JSON list of N, CA and C in Angstrom, two decimals:
[
{"chain": "A", "resi": 1, "resn": "MET", "atom": "N", "xyz": [-23.99, 17.49, -10.66]},
{"chain": "A", "resi": 1, "resn": "MET", "atom": "CA", "xyz": [-22.68, 16.92, -10.82]},
{"chain": "A", "resi": 1, "resn": "MET", "atom": "C", "xyz": [-22.14, 16.54, -9.43]},
{"chain": "A", "resi": 2, "resn": "PRO", "atom": "N", "xyz": [-22.05, 15.25, -9.12]},
{"chain": "A", "resi": 2, "resn": "PRO", "atom": "CA", "xyz": [-21.52, 14.83, -7.83]},
{"chain": "A", "resi": 2, "resn": "PRO", "atom": "C", "xyz": [-20.01, 15.14, -7.72]},
{"chain": "A", "resi": 3, "resn": "VAL", "atom": "N", "xyz": [-19.61, 15.55, -6.53]},
{"chain": "A", "resi": 3, "resn": "VAL", "atom": "CA", "xyz": [-18.20, 15.86, -6.26]},
{"chain": "A", "resi": 3, "resn": "VAL", "atom": "C", "xyz": [-17.75, 15.04, -5.06]},
{"chain": "A", "resi": 4, "resn": "ILE", "atom": "N", "xyz": [-16.61, 14.40, -5.20]},
{"chain": "A", "resi": 4, "resn": "ILE", "atom": "CA", "xyz": [-15.98, 13.66, -4.10]},
{"chain": "A", "resi": 4, "resn": "ILE", "atom": "C", "xyz": [-14.65, 14.34, -3.82]},
{"chain": "A", "resi": 5, "resn": "THR", "atom": "N", "xyz": [-14.43, 14.70, -2.56]},
{"chain": "A", "resi": 5, "resn": "THR", "atom": "CA", "xyz": [-13.18, 15.34, -2.15]},
{"chain": "A", "resi": 5, "resn": "THR", "atom": "C", "xyz": [-12.47, 14.46, -1.14]},
{"chain": "A", "resi": 6, "resn": "VAL", "atom": "N", "xyz": [-11.18, 14.24, -1.37]},
{"chain": "A", "resi": 6, "resn": "VAL", "atom": "CA", "xyz": [-10.36, 13.44, -0.48]},
{"chain": "A", "resi": 6, "resn": "VAL", "atom": "C", "xyz": [-9.23, 14.32, 0.03]},
{"chain": "A", "resi": 7, "resn": "ALA", "atom": "N", "xyz": [-9.07, 14.39, 1.35]},
{"chain": "A", "resi": 7, "resn": "ALA", "atom": "CA", "xyz": [-7.94, 15.09, 1.96]},
{"chain": "A", "resi": 7, "resn": "ALA", "atom": "C", "xyz": [-6.97, 14.03, 2.45]},
{"chain": "A", "resi": 8, "resn": "ILE", "atom": "N", "xyz": [-5.71, 14.11, 2.00]},
{"chain": "A", "resi": 8, "resn": "ILE", "atom": "CA", "xyz": [-4.75, 13.03, 2.26]},
{"chain": "A", "resi": 8, "resn": "ILE", "atom": "C", "xyz": [-3.33, 13.57, 2.26]},
{"chain": "A", "resi": 9, "resn": "HIS", "atom": "N", "xyz": [-2.43, 12.79, 2.83]},
{"chain": "A", "resi": 9, "resn": "HIS", "atom": "CA", "xyz": [-1.01, 13.11, 2.76]},
{"chain": "A", "resi": 9, "resn": "HIS", "atom": "C", "xyz": [-0.54, 12.95, 1.31]},
{"chain": "A", "resi": 10, "resn": "PRO", "atom": "N", "xyz": [0.64, 13.44, 0.97]},
{"chain": "A", "resi": 10, "resn": "PRO", "atom": "CA", "xyz": [1.12, 13.30, -0.41]},
{"chain": "A", "resi": 10, "resn": "PRO", "atom": "C", "xyz": [1.18, 11.83, -0.86]},
{"chain": "A", "resi": 11, "resn": "ILE", "atom": "N", "xyz": [0.66, 11.58, -2.04]},
{"chain": "A", "resi": 11, "resn": "ILE", "atom": "CA", "xyz": [0.69, 10.23, -2.62]},
{"chain": "A", "resi": 11, "resn": "ILE", "atom": "C", "xyz": [1.19, 10.33, -4.06]},
{"chain": "A", "resi": 12, "resn": "SER", "atom": "N", "xyz": [1.59, 9.20, -4.60]},
{"chain": "A", "resi": 12, "resn": "SER", "atom": "CA", "xyz": [2.16, 9.18, -5.96]},
{"chain": "A", "resi": 12, "resn": "SER", "atom": "C", "xyz": [1.06, 9.38, -7.01]},
{"chain": "A", "resi": 13, "resn": "GLN", "atom": "N", "xyz": [1.49, 9.70, -8.21]},
{"chain": "A", "resi": 13, "resn": "GLN", "atom": "CA", "xyz": [0.54, 9.87, -9.32]},
{"chain": "A", "resi": 13, "resn": "GLN", "atom": "C", "xyz": [-0.21, 8.58, -9.59]},
{"chain": "A", "resi": 14, "resn": "ASP", "atom": "N", "xyz": [0.47, 7.45, -9.48]},
{"chain": "A", "resi": 14, "resn": "ASP", "atom": "CA", "xyz": [-0.19, 6.15, -9.68]},
{"chain": "A", "resi": 14, "resn": "ASP", "atom": "C", "xyz": [-1.26, 5.94, -8.62]},
{"chain": "A", "resi": 15, "resn": "GLU", "atom": "N", "xyz": [-0.97, 6.25, -7.38]},
{"chain": "A", "resi": 15, "resn": "GLU", "atom": "CA", "xyz": [-1.95, 6.11, -6.30]},
{"chain": "A", "resi": 15, "resn": "GLU", "atom": "C", "xyz": [-3.15, 7.03, -6.53]},
{"chain": "A", "resi": 16, "resn": "LYS", "atom": "N", "xyz": [-2.90, 8.24, -6.99]},
{"chain": "A", "resi": 16, "resn": "LYS", "atom": "CA", "xyz": [-3.99, 9.17, -7.30]},
{"chain": "A", "resi": 16, "resn": "LYS", "atom": "C", "xyz": [-4.88, 8.61, -8.39]},
{"chain": "A", "resi": 17, "resn": "SER", "atom": "N", "xyz": [-4.29, 8.10, -9.44]},
{"chain": "A", "resi": 17, "resn": "SER", "atom": "CA", "xyz": [-5.07, 7.54, -10.54]},
{"chain": "A", "resi": 17, "resn": "SER", "atom": "C", "xyz": [-5.92, 6.36, -10.08]},
{"chain": "A", "resi": 18, "resn": "ARG", "atom": "N", "xyz": [-5.33, 5.48, -9.30]},
{"chain": "A", "resi": 18, "resn": "ARG", "atom": "CA", "xyz": [-6.07, 4.33, -8.78]},
{"chain": "A", "resi": 18, "resn": "ARG", "atom": "C", "xyz": [-7.19, 4.77, -7.85]},
{"chain": "A", "resi": 19, "resn": "LEU", "atom": "N", "xyz": [-6.91, 5.74, -6.99]},
{"chain": "A", "resi": 19, "resn": "LEU", "atom": "CA", "xyz": [-7.92, 6.24, -6.06]},
{"chain": "A", "resi": 19, "resn": "LEU", "atom": "C", "xyz": [-9.09, 6.86, -6.82]},
{"chain": "A", "resi": 20, "resn": "ILE", "atom": "N", "xyz": [-8.80, 7.68, -7.81]},
{"chain": "A", "resi": 20, "resn": "ILE", "atom": "CA", "xyz": [-9.86, 8.30, -8.61]},
{"chain": "A", "resi": 20, "resn": "ILE", "atom": "C", "xyz": [-10.70, 7.24, -9.31]},
{"chain": "A", "resi": 21, "resn": "ARG", "atom": "N", "xyz": [-10.04, 6.27, -9.90]},
{"chain": "A", "resi": 21, "resn": "ARG", "atom": "CA", "xyz": [-10.74, 5.20, -10.62]},
{"chain": "A", "resi": 21, "resn": "ARG", "atom": "C", "xyz": [-11.65, 4.41, -9.69]},
{"chain": "A", "resi": 22, "resn": "LYS", "atom": "N", "xyz": [-11.12, 4.01, -8.53]},
{"chain": "A", "resi": 22, "resn": "LYS", "atom": "CA", "xyz": [-11.91, 3.18, -7.61]},
{"chain": "A", "resi": 22, "resn": "LYS", "atom": "C", "xyz": [-13.02, 3.97, -6.93]},
{"chain": "A", "resi": 23, "resn": "LEU", "atom": "N", "xyz": [-12.77, 5.22, -6.56]},
{"chain": "A", "resi": 23, "resn": "LEU", "atom": "CA", "xyz": [-13.83, 6.05, -5.97]},
{"chain": "A", "resi": 23, "resn": "LEU", "atom": "C", "xyz": [-14.97, 6.24, -6.97]},
{"chain": "A", "resi": 24, "resn": "THR", "atom": "N", "xyz": [-14.60, 6.51, -8.22]},
{"chain": "A", "resi": 24, "resn": "THR", "atom": "CA", "xyz": [-15.62, 6.69, -9.25]},
{"chain": "A", "resi": 24, "resn": "THR", "atom": "C", "xyz": [-16.41, 5.40, -9.45]},
{"chain": "A", "resi": 25, "resn": "ASP", "atom": "N", "xyz": [-15.71, 4.27, -9.56]},
{"chain": "A", "resi": 25, "resn": "ASP", "atom": "CA", "xyz": [-16.38, 2.99, -9.79]},
{"chain": "A", "resi": 25, "resn": "ASP", "atom": "C", "xyz": [-17.38, 2.67, -8.67]},
{"chain": "A", "resi": 26, "resn": "ILE", "atom": "N", "xyz": [-16.98, 2.84, -7.43]},
{"chain": "A", "resi": 26, "resn": "ILE", "atom": "CA", "xyz": [-17.87, 2.48, -6.32]},
{"chain": "A", "resi": 26, "resn": "ILE", "atom": "C", "xyz": [-19.02, 3.47, -6.21]},
{"chain": "A", "resi": 27, "resn": "ALA", "atom": "N", "xyz": [-18.76, 4.75, -6.49]},
{"chain": "A", "resi": 27, "resn": "ALA", "atom": "CA", "xyz": [-19.84, 5.74, -6.44]},
{"chain": "A", "resi": 27, "resn": "ALA", "atom": "C", "xyz": [-20.88, 5.45, -7.52]},
{"chain": "A", "resi": 28, "resn": "VAL", "atom": "N", "xyz": [-20.44, 5.08, -8.72]},
{"chain": "A", "resi": 28, "resn": "VAL", "atom": "CA", "xyz": [-21.36, 4.73, -9.80]},
{"chain": "A", "resi": 28, "resn": "VAL", "atom": "C", "xyz": [-22.16, 3.49, -9.42]},
{"chain": "A", "resi": 29, "resn": "GLU", "atom": "N", "xyz": [-21.49, 2.49, -8.86]},
{"chain": "A", "resi": 29, "resn": "GLU", "atom": "CA", "xyz": [-22.17, 1.26, -8.46]},
{"chain": "A", "resi": 29, "resn": "GLU", "atom": "C", "xyz": [-23.28, 1.54, -7.44]},
{"chain": "A", "resi": 30, "resn": "ILE", "atom": "N", "xyz": [-23.00, 2.39, -6.49]},
{"chain": "A", "resi": 30, "resn": "ILE", "atom": "CA", "xyz": [-23.96, 2.67, -5.42]},
{"chain": "A", "resi": 30, "resn": "ILE", "atom": "C", "xyz": [-25.07, 3.62, -5.87]},
{"chain": "A", "resi": 31, "resn": "THR", "atom": "N", "xyz": [-24.71, 4.68, -6.59]},
{"chain": "A", "resi": 31, "resn": "THR", "atom": "CA", "xyz": [-25.69, 5.74, -6.91]},
{"chain": "A", "resi": 31, "resn": "THR", "atom": "C", "xyz": [-26.35, 5.58, -8.27]},
{"chain": "A", "resi": 32, "resn": "LYS", "atom": "N", "xyz": [-25.73, 4.82, -9.16]},
{"chain": "A", "resi": 32, "resn": "LYS", "atom": "CA", "xyz": [-26.20, 4.67, -10.54]},
{"chain": "A", "resi": 32, "resn": "LYS", "atom": "C", "xyz": [-26.07, 5.96, -11.35]},
{"chain": "A", "resi": 33, "resn": "VAL", "atom": "N", "xyz": [-25.33, 6.93, -10.83]},
{"chain": "A", "resi": 33, "resn": "VAL", "atom": "CA", "xyz": [-25.03, 8.15, -11.58]},
{"chain": "A", "resi": 33, "resn": "VAL", "atom": "C", "xyz": [-23.86, 7.83, -12.52]},
{"chain": "A", "resi": 34, "resn": "PRO", "atom": "N", "xyz": [-23.93, 8.20, -13.79]},
{"chain": "A", "resi": 34, "resn": "PRO", "atom": "CA", "xyz": [-22.86, 7.87, -14.74]},
{"chain": "A", "resi": 34, "resn": "PRO", "atom": "C", "xyz": [-21.50, 8.43, -14.31]},
{"chain": "A", "resi": 35, "resn": "ALA", "atom": "N", "xyz": [-20.46, 7.68, -14.63]},
{"chain": "A", "resi": 35, "resn": "ALA", "atom": "CA", "xyz": [-19.09, 8.06, -14.25]},
{"chain": "A", "resi": 35, "resn": "ALA", "atom": "C", "xyz": [-18.69, 9.43, -14.78]},
{"chain": "A", "resi": 36, "resn": "ASP", "atom": "N", "xyz": [-19.17, 9.79, -15.97]},
{"chain": "A", "resi": 36, "resn": "ASP", "atom": "CA", "xyz": [-18.75, 11.07, -16.56]},
{"chain": "A", "resi": 36, "resn": "ASP", "atom": "C", "xyz": [-19.36, 12.28, -15.84]},
{"chain": "A", "resi": 37, "resn": "LYS", "atom": "N", "xyz": [-20.21, 12.04, -14.88]},
{"chain": "A", "resi": 37, "resn": "LYS", "atom": "CA", "xyz": [-20.79, 13.13, -14.09]},
{"chain": "A", "resi": 37, "resn": "LYS", "atom": "C", "xyz": [-19.99, 13.42, -12.82]},
{"chain": "A", "resi": 38, "resn": "TYR", "atom": "N", "xyz": [-19.10, 12.52, -12.43]},
{"chain": "A", "resi": 38, "resn": "TYR", "atom": "CA", "xyz": [-18.34, 12.67, -11.19]},
{"chain": "A", "resi": 38, "resn": "TYR", "atom": "C", "xyz": [-17.11, 13.53, -11.36]},
{"chain": "A", "resi": 39, "resn": "VAL", "atom": "N", "xyz": [-16.85, 14.35, -10.34]},
{"chain": "A", "resi": 39, "resn": "VAL", "atom": "CA", "xyz": [-15.62, 15.12, -10.25]},
{"chain": "A", "resi": 39, "resn": "VAL", "atom": "C", "xyz": [-14.95, 14.69, -8.94]},
{"chain": "A", "resi": 40, "resn": "ILE", "atom": "N", "xyz": [-13.67, 14.37, -9.02]},
{"chain": "A", "resi": 40, "resn": "ILE", "atom": "CA", "xyz": [-12.90, 13.96, -7.84]},
{"chain": "A", "resi": 40, "resn": "ILE", "atom": "C", "xyz": [-11.81, 14.99, -7.60]},
{"chain": "A", "resi": 41, "resn": "PHE", "atom": "N", "xyz": [-11.75, 15.51, -6.38]},
{"chain": "A", "resi": 41, "resn": "PHE", "atom": "CA", "xyz": [-10.68, 16.42, -5.98]},
{"chain": "A", "resi": 41, "resn": "PHE", "atom": "C", "xyz": [-9.82, 15.71, -4.94]},
{"chain": "A", "resi": 42, "resn": "ILE", "atom": "N", "xyz": [-8.51, 15.78, -5.11]},
{"chain": "A", "resi": 42, "resn": "ILE", "atom": "CA", "xyz": [-7.58, 15.25, -4.11]},
{"chain": "A", "resi": 42, "resn": "ILE", "atom": "C", "xyz": [-6.80, 16.43, -3.54]},
{"chain": "A", "resi": 43, "resn": "ASP", "atom": "N", "xyz": [-7.06, 16.71, -2.28]},
{"chain": "A", "resi": 43, "resn": "ASP", "atom": "CA", "xyz": [-6.33, 17.76, -1.56]},
{"chain": "A", "resi": 43, "resn": "ASP", "atom": "C", "xyz": [-5.21, 17.10, -0.78]},
{"chain": "A", "resi": 44, "resn": "GLU", "atom": "N", "xyz": [-3.98, 17.40, -1.16]},
{"chain": "A", "resi": 44, "resn": "GLU", "atom": "CA", "xyz": [-2.83, 16.82, -0.47]},
{"chain": "A", "resi": 44, "resn": "GLU", "atom": "C", "xyz": [-2.28, 17.80, 0.56]},
{"chain": "A", "resi": 45, "resn": "PHE", "atom": "N", "xyz": [-2.00, 17.28, 1.73]},
{"chain": "A", "resi": 45, "resn": "PHE", "atom": "CA", "xyz": [-1.44, 18.07, 2.81]},
{"chain": "A", "resi": 45, "resn": "PHE", "atom": "C", "xyz": [-0.11, 17.46, 3.23]},
{"chain": "A", "resi": 46, "resn": "GLU", "atom": "N", "xyz": [0.89, 18.30, 3.39]},
{"chain": "A", "resi": 46, "resn": "GLU", "atom": "CA", "xyz": [2.20, 17.83, 3.84]},
{"chain": "A", "resi": 46, "resn": "GLU", "atom": "C", "xyz": [2.06, 17.19, 5.22]},
{"chain": "A", "resi": 47, "resn": "ASN", "atom": "N", "xyz": [2.95, 16.24, 5.51]},
{"chain": "A", "resi": 47, "resn": "ASN", "atom": "CA", "xyz": [2.89, 15.53, 6.78]},
{"chain": "A", "resi": 47, "resn": "ASN", "atom": "C", "xyz": [2.97, 16.47, 7.99]},
{"chain": "A", "resi": 48, "resn": "GLU", "atom": "N", "xyz": [3.63, 17.59, 7.82]},
{"chain": "A", "resi": 48, "resn": "GLU", "atom": "CA", "xyz": [3.75, 18.56, 8.91]},
{"chain": "A", "resi": 48, "resn": "GLU", "atom": "C", "xyz": [2.46, 19.34, 9.12]},
{"chain": "A", "resi": 49, "resn": "SER", "atom": "N", "xyz": [1.54, 19.24, 8.18]},
{"chain": "A", "resi": 49, "resn": "SER", "atom": "CA", "xyz": [0.27, 19.97, 8.25]},
{"chain": "A", "resi": 49, "resn": "SER", "atom": "C", "xyz": [-0.90, 19.09, 8.67]},
{"chain": "A", "resi": 50, "resn": "ILE", "atom": "N", "xyz": [-0.62, 17.85, 9.02]},
{"chain": "A", "resi": 50, "resn": "ILE", "atom": "CA", "xyz": [-1.65, 16.91, 9.46]},
{"chain": "A", "resi": 50, "resn": "ILE", "atom": "C", "xyz": [-1.37, 16.55, 10.91]},
{"chain": "A", "resi": 51, "resn": "GLY", "atom": "N", "xyz": [-2.37, 16.67, 11.76]},
{"chain": "A", "resi": 51, "resn": "GLY", "atom": "CA", "xyz": [-2.18, 16.35, 13.17]},
{"chain": "A", "resi": 51, "resn": "GLY", "atom": "C", "xyz": [-3.13, 15.26, 13.63]},
{"chain": "A", "resi": 52, "resn": "LEU", "atom": "N", "xyz": [-2.64, 14.42, 14.53]},
{"chain": "A", "resi": 52, "resn": "LEU", "atom": "CA", "xyz": [-3.45, 13.37, 15.13]},
{"chain": "A", "resi": 52, "resn": "LEU", "atom": "C", "xyz": [-2.94, 13.13, 16.54]},
{"chain": "A", "resi": 53, "resn": "ALA", "atom": "N", "xyz": [-3.83, 13.19, 17.50]},
{"chain": "A", "resi": 53, "resn": "ALA", "atom": "CA", "xyz": [-3.48, 12.92, 18.90]},
{"chain": "A", "resi": 53, "resn": "ALA", "atom": "C", "xyz": [-2.35, 13.81, 19.40]},
{"chain": "A", "resi": 54, "resn": "GLY", "atom": "N", "xyz": [-2.35, 15.05, 18.96]},
{"chain": "A", "resi": 54, "resn": "GLY", "atom": "CA", "xyz": [-1.37, 16.01, 19.45]},
{"chain": "A", "resi": 54, "resn": "GLY", "atom": "C", "xyz": [-0.01, 15.95, 18.78]},
{"chain": "A", "resi": 55, "resn": "LYS", "atom": "N", "xyz": [0.11, 15.16, 17.71]},
{"chain": "A", "resi": 55, "resn": "LYS", "atom": "CA", "xyz": [1.38, 15.04, 16.99]},
{"chain": "A", "resi": 55, "resn": "LYS", "atom": "C", "xyz": [1.14, 15.26, 15.51]},
{"chain": "A", "resi": 56, "resn": "THR", "atom": "N", "xyz": [2.18, 15.71, 14.81]},
{"chain": "A", "resi": 56, "resn": "THR", "atom": "CA", "xyz": [2.07, 15.81, 13.36]},
{"chain": "A", "resi": 56, "resn": "THR", "atom": "C", "xyz": [2.22, 14.42, 12.75]},
{"chain": "A", "resi": 57, "resn": "ARG", "atom": "N", "xyz": [1.73, 14.27, 11.54]},
{"chain": "A", "resi": 57, "resn": "ARG", "atom": "CA", "xyz": [1.89, 12.97, 10.86]},
{"chain": "A", "resi": 57, "resn": "ARG", "atom": "C", "xyz": [3.37, 12.68, 10.66]},
{"chain": "A", "resi": 58, "resn": "ALA", "atom": "N", "xyz": [4.17, 13.70, 10.42]},
{"chain": "A", "resi": 58, "resn": "ALA", "atom": "CA", "xyz": [5.61, 13.52, 10.26]},
{"chain": "A", "resi": 58, "resn": "ALA", "atom": "C", "xyz": [6.21, 12.89, 11.52]},
{"chain": "A", "resi": 59, "resn": "GLU", "atom": "N", "xyz": [5.78, 13.36, 12.70]},
{"chain": "A", "resi": 59, "resn": "GLU", "atom": "CA", "xyz": [6.27, 12.80, 13.96]},
{"chain": "A", "resi": 59, "resn": "GLU", "atom": "C", "xyz": [5.82, 11.35, 14.13]},
{"chain": "A", "resi": 60, "resn": "ILE", "atom": "N", "xyz": [4.57, 11.09, 13.79]},
{"chain": "A", "resi": 60, "resn": "ILE", "atom": "CA", "xyz": [4.03, 9.73, 13.92]},
{"chain": "A", "resi": 60, "resn": "ILE", "atom": "C", "xyz": [4.77, 8.76, 12.99]},
{"chain": "A", "resi": 61, "resn": "VAL", "atom": "N", "xyz": [5.01, 9.18, 11.75]},
{"chain": "A", "resi": 61, "resn": "VAL", "atom": "CA", "xyz": [5.74, 8.33, 10.80]},
{"chain": "A", "resi": 61, "resn": "VAL", "atom": "C", "xyz": [7.15, 8.08, 11.28]},
{"chain": "A", "resi": 62, "resn": "ALA", "atom": "N", "xyz": [7.82, 9.12, 11.79]},
{"chain": "A", "resi": 62, "resn": "ALA", "atom": "CA", "xyz": [9.19, 8.98, 12.28]},
{"chain": "A", "resi": 62, "resn": "ALA", "atom": "C", "xyz": [9.24, 8.02, 13.46]},
{"chain": "A", "resi": 63, "resn": "GLU", "atom": "N", "xyz": [8.29, 8.13, 14.37]},
{"chain": "A", "resi": 63, "resn": "GLU", "atom": "CA", "xyz": [8.26, 7.24, 15.54]},
{"chain": "A", "resi": 63, "resn": "GLU", "atom": "C", "xyz": [8.02, 5.79, 15.13]},
{"chain": "A", "resi": 64, "resn": "ALA", "atom": "N", "xyz": [7.18, 5.60, 14.13]},
{"chain": "A", "resi": 64, "resn": "ALA", "atom": "CA", "xyz": [6.85, 4.24, 13.67]},
{"chain": "A", "resi": 64, "resn": "ALA", "atom": "C", "xyz": [8.02, 3.57, 12.97]},
{"chain": "A", "resi": 65, "resn": "SER", "atom": "N", "xyz": [8.92, 4.36, 12.42]},
{"chain": "A", "resi": 65, "resn": "SER", "atom": "CA", "xyz": [10.04, 3.78, 11.68]},
{"chain": "A", "resi": 65, "resn": "SER", "atom": "C", "xyz": [11.25, 3.48, 12.58]},
{"chain": "A", "resi": 66, "resn": "THR", "atom": "N", "xyz": [11.15, 3.80, 13.86]},
{"chain": "A", "resi": 66, "resn": "THR", "atom": "CA", "xyz": [12.28, 3.51, 14.77]},
{"chain": "A", "resi": 66, "resn": "THR", "atom": "C", "xyz": [12.04, 2.27, 15.57]}
]
């Protein structure tokens, strides 16, 4: 049973559904493993728990909006 795990900032339910659908579709296309065999996990992390270049994602988003 193939498993795909995505670690990401919080996203909407619609975005999660689209992401799951598209990840499954492309994985099936590439591997030829049937879609019903795939499990997709979405691990959401708050912006304060994601760091890049010494800053939290919350800080980066705030700076980009000014």
